């Protein structure tokens, strides 16, 4: 395998979310797991384990207020001591009783102001943590036709986004996420990439679109969106996960590994894997029934394997077949890479990085899982609500 | 309007679920509402309000253990005093930590036994309350390919269903509900009507299929399933609600009123609206952001309006056009009924029943909403978790 | 009913497509119907019948080369003599063997040039017919991952669109249509509104987006897109039809009349029903199994009924309920309009316009259907291929 | 690799359809390809090429009337001389003008009789060719609500199926295929596996269900249906193809190779790969834009690769992890097989069978493609219509 493939794999960085280590579930039940973190520090400690064994996940996203602390500089230092750093700041304007009918798009001006204040607070936290990105996802929407004016809500949204944009520092960015449905069931105020794109375009270069791979209608070709936003210079981040039906938030690559490969193929073709490409490759998933840390390690490895396959595509042969209109030939070049077993290559890359070639086994052997079960007794387990 | 239409509308019965009056929400947030019931008695009191104003919802389903009481005979009497009666018993084998990997299909025999014991307990409660139906919905399934054997889980499911079936009294029934996805995301153990039908067929005549209108894949023609199960004599009940995307659990008729009409058309065509048809027409919805009691009244009215439209279809003209292959003519007969405003007719029917012609306004005027807000102070509001 | 509602209904204009009167079908079979037109003149004659009985469909779209004639001025005059006029020019770059792998996005420059020449020819025809709009729909896309470069195809698309845009006259417009899938099955080059919007935005004010109501993924909220594009000033036209599954091209309003109402509600709310709003309300459907002319009359009436319902929404009450966060109240205002039977109102409006109150019956009585069956003997029936 | 895996791979048989070698397309355009067969003999000759290079596709399905000949014994002998044999007989009751409103479910008794006569003729052809299976797919359905009675159509369907069933010889079978939509858009008369299953159950053991992998609603878990029908002893055949959206009929394994693997995993787990299992593994696809014979070779190889991966699953480890509730462990066992590159193994198996290890390259070198282009001049190319 050529050196540039190995180099790219060694340099790859995947951001992990602090909330993946807490409990999660569906509206029917959150099954508590033993050893789950009780505070942001313990979440970061768990995230550091993922980096320890994969070597490519040195960044941890925070979710405010779930990860609210008094001293963010201290939290950043704590992370640094564990070998990781604070990444994006994820705002949360969906869990206060005031937000029942919306946050920044609520018909009530007082509630809009409250929501905006939270968003601005997130930028303050970015200042304190040195984070580059604030990620905005809005649960805002309506459940019933007529409930509110679609257009008026867009006006209110635009106003709030503009206020946050103006508050951003020179090197700070706003990442806007879209989602088809849930928790709102008739309209979401940012339901698709087109809506997010149009707002970001008006705001300016510091506003970029986030693709959560679980937030689309059935049949949506996600890699098309990736390619299109890359061409427009408007792709800011991924929230990686996988789904069979809706926003299932399963481990990325678990439901459709071929799709993940096709996404990473578009990234590689556009030379956007580089760390200076401005794209934040983040996991955002719920390990409802599987252990959290191994679930994250497996997910990082799944992205890594898809990336490796994308890197070994014979680009010259692909281009030639495409230019010749050789449908089967072009497809075969892509499938040849996909069908290759890249696990031996990745084992070598890990060895080059001083890592165990088998991160899952190494973590399992480490005893960390038993340790946190033993140590984390009492207190309130972290979850979506806290 | 002919007398039989009015008679059918006066005789119609729609069952309401006790849990509709408690708090509900999504995995993101349950927004608490003021005045929400704190126990089964208060839920039944709220349900009785719905019947008071609509006149066609005299039956209340229970959910065990959410509605667990020491004395079910007393609860049944309490309901009777309020003018309503206890309907179906809904089992719950999805909220114990033991059920993380399934209840009756769990690989662990101990957990399967525990789940089965709960199902059998529900039949005991039927004996105590005089309920005819136990409704079985299983959240059982898997999230990841390979997680468990699809076939082995079917074997375990069949074994549990058989044990419950054998326990049923002479006039008792088992209603088996299917659901495409959620909370399991790779397989559900009863994902579609075919699976429920096949199990019910093997079990015998006391096992019948439940159609929850929100539990299908996009594009599924629900009225086809209704017609097919009616032809097979295997339709036992509806769980009515509406959806734009997934199992949104919105008010029935809110998302696609034409679909609701088409469903009721199949019911009327098969003469299955009669109360002795053995079909339980139940609501099963979540009023996440709207007030609960008015949400239920509106839903009952929506079913009633769809029924009225179905009843006024000119069947003779429809049959003639169908036999003649007159596509537009046949469609026009159906649409003529759908496009008719049946609200004046229903106002008359209500007057005949001694009811206010406008149930929503009558309830609003009653002061009940303010009363429960004032009275229900303290205690633990009912919801899915309690 | 207030005068402005009647005035708006009298002024409404719906464009009909010439190709609706020819044979159509699925890939499995095109069922020929008797009396179908054999040339553009006969198509226009049939379209004129639709206007004769509805009074609101005075415009006929052409499809090139299906409607190619030697003398477009003569064709326009012929239409005028029948009381209708030529509307949009629809380009066709999907039926030449050269276009197997794409037209303007084909990897082969020769084929791209050929396709572009056809598009420019369509603008020539606009000059000749006085048409305002050229409508561009591209079947271009790929069937297999890797078959071609998504990005390169966007570059080629942008180049072609730009060339057509530059050729437009002062008062001419380019309407860009998107479609999720079919005939390409892996990627379409313009799969969604976001893609069409982004291209139109770069091109300038004469480029506008077309919403075909059958071209979306399951679960897409079309009225949201309508509202959003109206807010952006980028909605140029509708292709109305209805669907249960994919691009079924059924009569508009037949599959989901409530959705059609919600779409027209957004139009009315934005005051975009006016003929000078720049939005072309066109039908685009296939009457595969029903007679064509009555199918079109019914479709025009369906749009008209949805429009009437949208016009009678109590806007003041709606706004008030929305501002108050009264979910059920706001929904009820909308549903009150939807549940109203507007057919008597429309019968009155037709009488005011000197029309028969029942267009379907009037056409049936006219004998036109028998006449064309008798007269149109021999020749080649029009269809998608000719 | 153990011997039984190699033995199973050598013994595998995949049936190819005669119509895959003719032209196909969408409703928008059928792009003619050069060298396409003009008669059943040439189709069989092309199919024999697929078997020549893959070694596992010795059976060719016929489609009547597309493959109608005067002397079926002669056709069977012709096939035998080329090393293949005639497989299933596919009935066609969707391309006569009489079938516009249905074939066996048509309201017109004369048309139903005509359709039934065709089905019975197919059994005659089975007698002549020695085919075991008649495959029934009905395009029957309705486009508009009210167009016909859903229930009456089921009655008519049951009557026709029963008549065909009674005509079957001792060792003959009827395979019933279901499809969600297309060409009918409101109801299909056999829309899902449940409907096909219910009919087959009533008919008896010679009636079995066909799973076409492209005939499901979005989100349907196909391998669940496979496992369920296997458990019920009611899975008769596959129509393999792949899809991103609807019934795209792309090469099997092209859109979601992981799904194909999961399907084959269920087959292998139930020991149903054996040739005496009674399951017909058939391709049914449209090579609209790629060359037909290489498209078929690639498809056979895709099924073969998925089968090989399914065969190497560590069943003991999988069972153990499943029994232990080890979610990640069980999933990892399955993924380990999926992520293995089985192409070297298959190259060895082919060598053992005396085949070129690379079927695509061997066919390309053979010159057959050029030969048929040169020889097949004049005549009418085969397609869906002839």
Short mmCIF file of C-alpha atoms in Angstrom, two decimals, chain B residues 13-383:
data_model
loop_
_atom_site.label_atom_id
_atom_site.label_comp_id
_atom_site.label_asym_id
_atom_site.label_seq_id
_atom_site.Cartn_x
_atom_site.Cartn_y
_atom_site.Cartn_z
CA UNK B 13 -68.27 3.12 20.08
CA UNK B 14 -64.68 4.30 20.28
CA UNK B 15 -62.43 3.12 23.08
CA UNK B 16 -60.05 5.60 24.69
CA UNK B 17 -56.76 4.74 26.38
CA UNK B 18 -56.10 5.68 29.98
CA UNK B 19 -52.55 6.71 29.11
CA UNK B 20 -53.62 9.44 26.71
CA UNK B 21 -54.41 11.62 29.72
CA UNK B 22 -50.95 11.34 31.23
CA UNK B 23 -47.83 13.11 30.07
CA UNK B 24 -46.04 11.86 26.99
CA UNK B 25 -43.30 13.03 24.73
CA UNK B 26 -40.34 12.01 22.66
CA UNK B 27 -36.92 10.76 23.69
CA UNK B 28 -35.86 14.40 23.64
CA UNK B 29 -38.32 15.72 26.19
CA UNK B 30 -41.60 15.05 27.94
CA UNK B 31 -43.29 18.40 28.47
CA UNK B 32 -45.38 18.20 31.61
CA UNK B 33 -48.86 19.68 31.42
CA UNK B 34 -50.85 21.09 34.30
CA UNK B 35 -53.79 19.15 35.67
CA UNK B 36 -52.56 15.80 34.42
CA UNK B 37 -53.88 12.73 36.34
CA UNK B 38 -51.83 11.14 39.06
CA UNK B 39 -53.55 7.76 39.21
CA UNK B 40 -55.86 5.44 37.28
CA UNK B 41 -58.93 6.94 38.86
CA UNK B 42 -58.10 10.42 37.64
CA UNK B 43 -57.35 9.06 34.18
CA UNK B 44 -60.74 7.40 34.08
CA UNK B 45 -62.36 10.59 35.26
CA UNK B 46 -60.77 12.44 32.36
CA UNK B 47 -61.81 9.74 29.93
CA UNK B 48 -65.36 10.05 31.21
CA UNK B 49 -65.29 13.68 30.17
CA UNK B 50 -64.59 12.64 26.61
CA UNK B 51 -67.60 10.37 26.67
CA UNK B 52 -69.72 13.01 28.35
CA UNK B 53 -69.34 15.33 25.38
CA UNK B 54 -69.02 12.92 22.47
CA UNK B 55 -71.43 10.26 23.66
CA UNK B 56 -69.61 7.52 21.78
CA UNK B 57 -66.55 6.75 23.88
CA UNK B 58 -67.86 4.79 26.88
CA UNK B 59 -64.89 2.43 27.17
CA UNK B 60 -61.45 3.00 28.69
CA UNK B 61 -58.44 0.73 28.06
CA UNK B 62 -56.00 0.10 30.87
CA UNK B 63 -52.24 -0.32 30.66
CA UNK B 64 -50.57 -2.60 33.17
CA UNK B 65 -48.56 -1.79 35.26
CA UNK B 66 -49.26 1.90 34.61
CA UNK B 67 -52.81 1.40 35.84
CA UNK B 68 -52.10 -1.19 38.49
CA UNK B 69 -54.46 -1.00 41.46
CA UNK B 70 -55.14 -3.23 44.39
CA UNK B 71 -58.81 -3.66 43.66
CA UNK B 72 -59.84 -3.91 40.01
CA UNK B 73 -63.47 -4.60 40.85
CA UNK B 74 -63.52 -1.29 42.69
CA UNK B 75 -61.88 0.42 39.74
CA UNK B 76 -64.48 -1.06 37.39
CA UNK B 77 -67.23 0.16 39.69
CA UNK B 78 -65.63 3.61 39.86
CA UNK B 79 -65.65 3.75 36.07
CA UNK B 80 -69.25 2.63 35.94
CA UNK B 81 -70.27 5.38 38.30
CA UNK B 82 -68.73 7.85 35.87
CA UNK B 83 -70.64 6.37 32.95
CA UNK B 84 -67.81 4.44 31.35
CA UNK B 85 -66.49 0.90 31.60
CA UNK B 86 -63.12 -0.82 31.54
CA UNK B 87 -62.08 -2.05 28.10
CA UNK B 88 -58.99 -3.85 26.89
CA UNK B 89 -56.02 -4.66 29.10
CA UNK B 90 -52.75 -3.59 27.53
CA UNK B 91 -49.73 -5.53 28.66
CA UNK B 92 -46.37 -3.84 29.18
CA UNK B 93 -43.23 -5.89 28.88
CA UNK B 94 -40.92 -3.12 27.74
CA UNK B 95 -40.08 -1.00 30.74
CA UNK B 96 -38.23 -3.27 33.09
CA UNK B 97 -34.43 -3.22 32.93
CA UNK B 98 -34.58 -6.96 32.36
CA UNK B 99 -36.17 -6.39 28.97
CA UNK B 100 -33.22 -4.61 27.37
CA UNK B 101 -32.71 -7.47 24.92
CA UNK B 102 -36.31 -8.56 24.74
CA UNK B 103 -39.13 -9.89 26.87
CA UNK B 104 -40.81 -13.07 25.61
CA UNK B 105 -38.15 -13.41 22.90
CA UNK B 106 -35.19 -12.75 25.19
CA UNK B 107 -32.41 -15.34 24.90
CA UNK B 108 -32.54 -15.64 28.70
CA UNK B 109 -35.21 -18.13 29.82
CA UNK B 110 -35.60 -16.45 33.20
CA UNK B 111 -36.56 -13.16 31.59
CA UNK B 112 -38.92 -14.87 29.17
CA UNK B 113 -40.65 -16.49 32.14
CA UNK B 114 -40.92 -13.15 33.90
CA UNK B 115 -42.50 -11.57 30.84
CA UNK B 116 -44.91 -14.43 30.38
CA UNK B 117 -45.95 -14.17 34.01
CA UNK B 118 -46.85 -10.55 33.40
CA UNK B 119 -48.94 -11.48 30.39
CA UNK B 120 -50.76 -14.09 32.41
CA UNK B 121 -51.31 -11.55 35.18
CA UNK B 122 -53.03 -9.37 32.60
CA UNK B 123 -55.49 -12.18 31.95
CA UNK B 124 -56.10 -12.34 35.69
CA UNK B 125 -56.92 -8.65 35.58
CA UNK B 126 -59.30 -9.30 32.69
CA UNK B 127 -61.07 -11.79 34.88
CA UNK B 128 -61.35 -9.16 37.59
CA UNK B 129 -62.45 -6.30 35.34
CA UNK B 130 -64.59 -8.29 32.94
CA UNK B 131 -62.45 -7.17 30.04
CA UNK B 132 -62.74 -9.15 26.85
CA UNK B 133 -59.35 -8.37 25.32
CA UNK B 134 -55.72 -8.52 26.27
CA UNK B 135 -53.64 -6.51 23.86
CA UNK B 136 -50.08 -7.61 23.27
CA UNK B 137 -47.50 -5.33 21.82
CA UNK B 138 -43.90 -6.38 22.05
CA UNK B 139 -41.03 -3.94 21.84
CA UNK B 140 -38.89 -7.03 21.33
CA UNK B 141 -36.39 -7.00 18.54
CA UNK B 142 -32.75 -6.37 17.79
CA UNK B 143 -30.69 -3.31 16.91
CA UNK B 144 -27.80 -4.93 15.10
CA UNK B 145 -27.49 -7.64 12.45
CA UNK B 146 -26.41 -10.85 14.11
CA UNK B 147 -27.44 -9.72 17.57
CA UNK B 148 -29.83 -12.64 17.88
CA UNK B 149 -31.39 -15.34 15.76
CA UNK B 150 -34.51 -14.11 13.98
CA UNK B 151 -35.85 -17.64 13.85
CA UNK B 152 -35.12 -18.55 17.45
CA UNK B 153 -36.93 -15.42 18.55
CA UNK B 154 -39.98 -16.49 16.54
CA UNK B 155 -39.90 -19.85 18.30
CA UNK B 156 -39.80 -18.14 21.67
CA UNK B 157 -42.57 -15.76 20.67
CA UNK B 158 -44.79 -18.62 19.50
CA UNK B 159 -44.24 -20.41 22.79
CA UNK B 160 -45.27 -17.40 24.88
CA UNK B 161 -48.29 -16.61 22.74
CA UNK B 162 -49.43 -20.18 23.00
CA UNK B 163 -49.18 -20.11 26.79
CA UNK B 164 -51.27 -16.95 26.98
CA UNK B 165 -53.77 -18.29 24.49
CA UNK B 166 -54.26 -21.42 26.55
CA UNK B 167 -54.96 -19.31 29.61
CA UNK B 168 -57.77 -17.33 27.93
CA UNK B 169 -61.31 -17.85 29.15
CA UNK B 170 -64.18 -18.79 26.87
CA UNK B 171 -65.10 -15.25 25.89
CA UNK B 172 -61.68 -13.71 26.18
CA UNK B 173 -59.44 -12.77 23.27
CA UNK B 174 -55.81 -12.03 22.58
CA UNK B 175 -55.08 -9.09 20.29
CA UNK B 176 -51.63 -9.10 18.69
CA UNK B 177 -50.17 -5.83 17.51
CA UNK B 178 -47.39 -5.39 14.98
CA UNK B 179 -44.98 -2.53 14.47
CA UNK B 180 -42.36 -1.83 11.82
CA UNK B 181 -39.69 -0.33 14.07
CA UNK B 182 -39.04 1.51 17.32
CA UNK B 183 -37.83 0.85 19.86
CA UNK B 184 -35.86 -1.86 18.06
CA UNK B 185 -34.11 -0.66 14.93
CA UNK B 186 -32.89 -3.68 13.03
CA UNK B 187 -35.63 -6.25 13.53
CA UNK B 188 -38.88 -6.13 15.40
CA UNK B 189 -40.15 -9.57 16.29
CA UNK B 190 -43.65 -8.72 15.05
CA UNK B 191 -42.90 -6.14 12.35
CA UNK B 192 -45.89 -6.44 10.05
CA UNK B 193 -49.44 -7.70 9.71
CA UNK B 194 -48.31 -10.86 7.98
CA UNK B 195 -46.32 -11.93 11.02
CA UNK B 196 -49.15 -11.15 13.41
CA UNK B 197 -51.63 -12.89 11.13
CA UNK B 198 -49.54 -16.05 10.82
CA UNK B 199 -49.20 -16.35 14.59
CA UNK B 200 -52.90 -15.65 15.19
CA UNK B 201 -53.91 -18.19 12.56
CA UNK B 202 -51.93 -20.92 14.30
CA UNK B 203 -53.25 -19.96 17.71
CA UNK B 204 -56.93 -20.08 16.83
CA UNK B 205 -60.05 -17.96 16.64
CA UNK B 206 -59.47 -16.12 19.91
CA UNK B 207 -56.28 -14.56 18.52
CA UNK B 208 -56.83 -11.51 16.35
CA UNK B 209 -54.66 -8.88 14.71
CA UNK B 210 -54.44 -5.25 15.84
CA UNK B 211 -53.79 -2.52 13.28
CA UNK B 212 -52.07 0.51 14.75
CA UNK B 213 -52.33 3.07 11.98
CA UNK B 214 -48.88 4.47 12.75
CA UNK B 215 -46.96 1.19 12.62
CA UNK B 216 -46.32 0.77 8.91
CA UNK B 217 -43.62 1.42 6.39
CA UNK B 218 -44.01 4.51 4.21
CA UNK B 219 -46.38 3.86 1.34
CA UNK B 220 -48.25 1.01 3.01
CA UNK B 221 -51.90 0.92 1.99
CA UNK B 222 -53.56 0.43 5.35
CA UNK B 223 -57.10 0.06 4.05
CA UNK B 224 -55.93 -2.88 1.98
CA UNK B 225 -54.81 -4.59 5.17
CA UNK B 226 -58.13 -3.73 6.79
CA UNK B 227 -60.05 -5.23 3.88
CA UNK B 228 -57.83 -8.29 3.76
CA UNK B 229 -58.03 -9.06 7.48
CA UNK B 230 -61.77 -8.52 7.45
CA UNK B 231 -62.07 -11.04 4.61
CA UNK B 232 -60.01 -13.48 6.66
CA UNK B 233 -61.97 -12.81 9.84
CA UNK B 234 -58.77 -11.82 11.63
CA UNK B 235 -59.15 -8.12 12.37
CA UNK B 236 -59.52 -7.64 16.10
CA UNK B 237 -58.85 -3.99 16.80
CA UNK B 238 -57.49 -0.66 15.73
CA UNK B 239 -55.08 1.58 17.51
CA UNK B 240 -56.01 4.85 15.86
CA UNK B 241 -53.59 7.75 15.54
CA UNK B 242 -51.98 9.59 12.67
CA UNK B 243 -48.51 10.17 11.37
CA UNK B 244 -46.56 12.09 8.79
CA UNK B 245 -43.31 10.15 9.19
CA UNK B 246 -43.08 7.27 11.62
CA UNK B 247 -45.06 6.35 14.73
CA UNK B 248 -45.82 10.01 15.39
CA UNK B 249 -48.93 9.21 17.47
CA UNK B 250 -50.67 12.42 16.46
CA UNK B 251 -54.42 12.79 16.68
CA UNK B 252 -56.16 10.41 14.33
CA UNK B 253 -57.31 12.16 11.18
CA UNK B 254 -54.90 15.04 11.68
CA UNK B 255 -52.26 13.98 9.19
CA UNK B 256 -54.29 12.29 6.47
CA UNK B 257 -58.04 12.55 6.94
CA UNK B 258 -58.65 10.97 3.54
CA UNK B 259 -56.83 7.84 4.61
CA UNK B 260 -58.98 7.60 7.73
CA UNK B 261 -62.07 7.89 5.55
CA UNK B 262 -60.81 5.12 3.26
CA UNK B 263 -60.22 2.89 6.27
CA UNK B 264 -63.70 3.51 7.59
CA UNK B 265 -65.07 2.91 4.10
CA UNK B 266 -63.65 -0.62 4.18
CA UNK B 267 -65.16 -1.11 7.62
CA UNK B 268 -68.58 0.05 6.47
CA UNK B 269 -68.42 -1.94 3.24
CA UNK B 270 -67.75 -5.09 5.26
CA UNK B 271 -70.55 -4.23 7.69
CA UNK B 272 -67.99 -4.28 10.48
CA UNK B 273 -68.98 -1.08 12.25
CA UNK B 274 -71.56 -2.95 14.30
CA UNK B 275 -70.63 -3.37 17.96
CA UNK B 276 -70.98 -7.14 17.64
CA UNK B 277 -68.46 -7.29 14.81
CA UNK B 278 -65.72 -8.02 17.30
CA UNK B 279 -63.58 -5.07 16.26
CA UNK B 280 -62.34 -2.75 18.93
CA UNK B 281 -61.95 0.80 17.60
CA UNK B 282 -59.45 2.34 19.96
CA UNK B 283 -57.44 5.55 20.06
CA UNK B 284 -53.76 5.25 20.87
CA UNK B 285 -52.04 8.60 20.61
CA UNK B 286 -49.77 11.01 22.43
CA UNK B 287 -50.85 14.56 23.05
CA UNK B 288 -47.31 15.80 23.53
CA UNK B 289 -47.97 19.49 23.02
CA UNK B 290 -51.75 19.88 23.01
CA UNK B 291 -54.10 19.55 25.99
CA UNK B 292 -55.08 15.93 26.51
CA UNK B 293 -58.84 15.91 26.99
CA UNK B 294 -59.63 18.25 24.10
CA UNK B 295 -57.13 16.28 22.03
CA UNK B 296 -59.13 13.14 22.73
CA UNK B 297 -62.46 14.79 22.02
CA UNK B 298 -61.18 16.09 18.71
CA UNK B 299 -59.85 12.62 17.84
CA UNK B 300 -63.13 10.91 18.61
CA UNK B 301 -64.87 13.50 16.44
CA UNK B 302 -62.39 12.91 13.63
CA UNK B 303 -63.17 9.19 13.62
CA UNK B 304 -66.85 10.03 13.79
CA UNK B 305 -66.68 12.39 10.81
CA UNK B 306 -64.78 9.83 8.75
CA UNK B 307 -67.39 7.25 9.70
CA UNK B 308 -70.25 9.51 8.72
CA UNK B 309 -68.65 10.11 5.33
CA UNK B 310 -68.15 6.38 4.87
CA UNK B 311 -71.78 5.75 5.77
CA UNK B 312 -73.14 8.14 3.14
CA UNK B 313 -71.23 6.62 0.24
CA UNK B 314 -73.73 5.76 -2.50
CA UNK B 315 -72.96 2.08 -2.49
CA UNK B 316 -75.22 1.20 -5.35
CA UNK B 317 -73.68 3.82 -7.59
CA UNK B 318 -70.23 2.75 -6.48
CA UNK B 319 -70.86 -0.90 -7.27
CA UNK B 320 -72.31 -0.06 -10.65
CA UNK B 321 -69.36 2.12 -11.63
CA UNK B 322 -66.91 -0.52 -10.40
CA UNK B 323 -68.63 -3.25 -12.37
CA UNK B 324 -68.58 -1.08 -15.47
CA UNK B 325 -64.90 -0.32 -15.16
CA UNK B 326 -65.76 3.37 -14.89
CA UNK B 327 -62.61 4.53 -13.14
CA UNK B 328 -63.49 8.20 -12.84
CA UNK B 329 -67.11 7.50 -12.04
CA UNK B 330 -66.32 5.10 -9.22
CA UNK B 331 -63.73 7.42 -7.77
CA UNK B 332 -66.21 10.31 -8.02
CA UNK B 333 -68.81 8.43 -5.99
CA UNK B 334 -66.31 7.93 -3.21
CA UNK B 335 -65.03 11.49 -3.37
CA UNK B 336 -68.56 12.86 -3.33
CA UNK B 337 -69.04 11.35 0.11
CA UNK B 338 -65.62 12.49 1.28
CA UNK B 339 -66.17 16.04 0.09
CA UNK B 340 -69.49 16.32 1.87
CA UNK B 341 -69.49 18.37 5.05
CA UNK B 342 -70.96 15.96 7.58
CA UNK B 343 -70.67 18.28 10.53
CA UNK B 344 -74.29 19.45 10.31
CA UNK B 345 -75.44 15.82 10.25
CA UNK B 346 -73.32 15.03 13.29
CA UNK B 347 -74.67 18.05 15.12
CA UNK B 348 -78.14 16.65 14.56
CA UNK B 349 -77.14 13.19 15.69
CA UNK B 350 -75.69 14.66 18.86
CA UNK B 351 -78.88 16.57 19.49
CA UNK B 352 -80.79 13.32 19.10
CA UNK B 353 -78.49 11.84 21.73
CA UNK B 354 -79.08 14.72 24.09
CA UNK B 355 -75.61 16.09 23.60
CA UNK B 356 -74.30 19.53 22.83
CA UNK B 357 -73.83 19.73 19.06
CA UNK B 358 -70.33 21.13 19.58
CA UNK B 359 -68.39 18.88 21.98
CA UNK B 360 -65.21 20.98 21.92
CA UNK B 361 -67.03 24.15 22.87
CA UNK B 362 -69.14 22.40 25.48
CA UNK B 363 -66.09 20.95 27.18
CA UNK B 364 -64.31 24.30 27.06
CA UNK B 365 -67.26 25.97 28.72
CA UNK B 366 -67.52 23.31 31.41
CA UNK B 367 -64.63 24.57 33.50
CA UNK B 368 -63.27 21.05 33.95
CA UNK B 369 -59.86 22.03 32.62
CA UNK B 370 -59.44 24.74 35.24
CA UNK B 371 -60.83 22.48 37.92
CA UNK B 372 -58.25 19.74 37.45
CA UNK B 373 -55.43 22.25 37.31
CA UNK B 374 -56.59 23.61 40.61
CA UNK B 375 -57.25 20.28 42.26
CA UNK B 376 -54.41 18.10 41.06
CA UNK B 377 -51.63 19.64 43.05
CA UNK B 378 -48.81 17.51 44.33
CA UNK B 379 -48.32 13.84 43.68
CA UNK B 380 -46.64 12.26 40.71
CA UNK B 381 -48.14 13.03 37.33
CA UNK B 382 -48.95 9.97 35.28
CA UNK B 383 -46.87 9.27 32.22
#
